Amino acid sequence: MPDRARLALLASDTERAQAAAAAIAATGTWVPLAEADAVVVIGGDGFMLQTLHHMLDDGPLIPAYGLNHGTVGFLMNRARSSRDIVDRVAKAKAVAVAPLAMTATTRSGVEQRFCAINEVSLLRETRQTAKLEVSVDGKVRIPELACDGVLVATPAGSTAYNLSANGPILPLGSAMLALTPISPFRPRRWRGAILPDSSRIGFRVLEPDKRPVSVVADQKELRDIAEVSIAIALDQRLTLLFDRGHSLDDRIVTEQFQV
């Protein structure tokens, strides 16, 4: 980032984040998000995702530098002195993150399109096991997957819900997607797949009357779906900024050695 970049400042509504924002606001001149070259985001991963989704929906798609004043802070930088924040942003390393574009059609024929930075999940709505047909690039790969659900995760989201469902951790530069079942029943030996991020992944709900399914793209949910199509949104790439020596790549590697 250039030294004289115009910066916006956003903070979650927690007491901790608001206190940090007040201290940082006094260290420089800030502009509205619509006029900024980059944005400093104060809070946790949830607030960072909220900010990124706001930019996807309404723009502008500018780099985001996160300061962790939440819990996990996987997408954030360590919170240190507020005095050097402008310098830290100027020296930060840029990491490109491509979200997923999800198009879902409900049983009533309504079509909705959402973006997901972490993952898109299909989940059973009742006690009945979901039954799904799974296709990749138009070819049916699993005629009937019986499960609690299934998800598609980006590398940036591979350490979130995907990891909890025993899915693989994907390095950021891998250009791959994780296709991970949630509590699969049949086929018994199928534990998921790693696919090129050029893939278009499709799901069709089988027996929807008896086994209704919902789809969740990060925090946005659509119920009673019939079909879902997922692909990388190449035209809506996001940029995260990380302190040098403390990048998202480093965190993804570190996560694989947690015991």
Short mmCIF file of C-alpha atoms in Angstrom, two decimals, residues 96-98 100 153-156 158 169-178 193-199 201 232 234 237 249 252:
data_model
loop_
_atom_site.label_atom_id
_atom_site.label_comp_id
_atom_site.label_asym_id
_atom_site.label_seq_id
_atom_site.Cartn_x
_atom_site.Cartn_y
_atom_site.Cartn_z
CA ALA A 96 -5.91 -12.33 -2.76
CA VAL A 97 -9.02 -14.24 -1.69
CA ALA A 98 -11.58 -15.41 -4.26
CA LEU A 100 -17.52 -18.68 -3.98
CA ALA A 153 -14.77 -24.59 1.22
CA THR A 154 -12.23 -22.13 -0.13
CA PRO A 155 -8.60 -22.26 1.05
CA ALA A 156 -9.31 -19.26 3.31
CA SER A 158 -10.71 -24.57 4.93
CA ILE A 169 -6.67 -27.76 5.09
CA LEU A 170 -5.82 -26.05 1.79
CA PRO A 171 -2.84 -23.68 1.37
CA LEU A 172 -3.88 -20.30 0.00
CA GLY A 173 -1.99 -20.63 -3.26
CA SER A 174 -3.26 -24.14 -3.96
CA ALA A 175 -6.02 -23.04 -6.39
CA MET A 176 -8.15 -25.84 -4.92
CA LEU A 177 -11.55 -26.29 -3.29
CA ALA A 178 -12.49 -28.77 -0.57
CA ALA A 193 -12.54 -34.58 -2.57
CA ILE A 194 -10.05 -31.83 -3.39
CA LEU A 195 -10.97 -30.14 -6.66
CA PRO A 196 -9.40 -27.47 -8.90
CA ASP A 197 -10.95 -24.07 -8.19
CA SER A 198 -11.99 -23.92 -11.86
CA SER A 199 -14.57 -26.62 -11.08
CA ILE A 201 -19.90 -28.13 -8.38
CA ILE A 232 -15.37 -19.39 -7.84
CA LEU A 234 -13.35 -14.65 -10.40
CA ARG A 237 -11.66 -11.09 -5.77
CA ASP A 249 -0.28 -18.77 4.62
CA ILE A 252 -2.72 -22.27 7.53
#
